[in-house]
C-alpha positions as a printed NumPy array, in Angstrom:
array([[ 23.834,   2.01 , -20.633],
       [ 27.228,   0.308, -20.255],
       [ 27.19 ,  -3.145, -18.605],
       [ 29.347,  -1.98 , -15.683],
       [ 26.862,   0.772, -14.853],
       [ 23.959,  -1.689, -15.067],
       [ 25.697,  -4.091, -12.658],
       [ 26.407,  -1.34 , -10.128],
       [ 22.757,  -0.236, -10.127],
       [ 21.585,  -3.815,  -9.606],
       [ 23.947,  -4.342,  -6.679],
       [ 22.831,  -1.066,  -5.086],
       [ 19.187,  -2.21 ,  -5.202],
       [ 20.139,  -5.597,  -3.777],
       [ 21.933,  -3.906,  -0.909],
       [ 19.065,  -1.487,  -0.317],
       [ 16.721,  -4.468,   0.034],
       [ 18.87 ,  -5.823,   2.857],
       [ 18.754,  -2.465,   4.581],
       [ 14.956,  -2.283,   4.29 ],
       [ 14.621,  -5.761,   5.788],
       [ 16.83 ,  -4.828,   8.743],
       [ 14.779,  -1.672,   9.386],
       [ 11.497,  -3.6  ,   9.249],
       [ 12.862,  -6.258,  11.593],
       [ 14.088,  -3.649,  14.054],
       [ 10.734,  -1.887,  14.057],
       [  8.82 ,  -5.142,  14.551],
       [ 11.05 ,  -6.328,  17.375],
       [ 11.105,  -2.923,  19.061],
       [  7.319,  -2.61 ,  18.838],
       [  6.872,  -6.071,  20.339],
       [  9.055,  -5.139,  23.295],
       [  8.178,  -1.495,  24.017],
       [  5.427,  -0.237,  21.657],
       [  6.05 ,   3.151,  19.923],
       [  9.346,   4.154,  21.61 ],
       [ 10.676,   0.657,  21.042],
       [  9.664,   0.756,  17.387],
       [ 11.48 ,   4.066,  16.948],
       [ 14.657,   2.873,  18.631],
       [ 14.473,  -0.522,  16.915],
       [ 14.069,   1.161,  13.531],
       [ 17.085,   3.392,  14.122],
       [ 19.249,   0.511,  15.297],
       [ 18.025,  -1.623,  12.396],
       [ 18.821,   1.188,   9.952],
       [ 22.324,   1.613,  11.349],
       [ 23.055,  -2.105,  11.239],
       [ 21.451,  -2.455,   7.815],
       [ 23.633,   0.357,   6.482],
       [ 26.709,  -1.292,   7.993],
       [ 26.095,  -4.721,   6.478],
       [ 25.064,  -3.224,   3.128],
       [ 27.31 ,  -0.237,   2.507],
       [ 29.689,   0.138,   5.448],
       [ 31.876,  -2.889,   4.782],
       [ 34.654,  -2.587,   2.25 ],
       [ 34.17 ,  -6.091,   0.854]])
């Protein structure tokens, strides 16, 4: 495996970890506020924001 390919896979996993943390935080906060519907909405909002900070930005 070329070094450049190895680096890109590592950075993808690092970014995916951030996204997973944002989803978990959204679910926990949503569940604390409004039980199951809040957990669902919090998870979706967390996923959207996690995707934005991980993959949506150009830098």
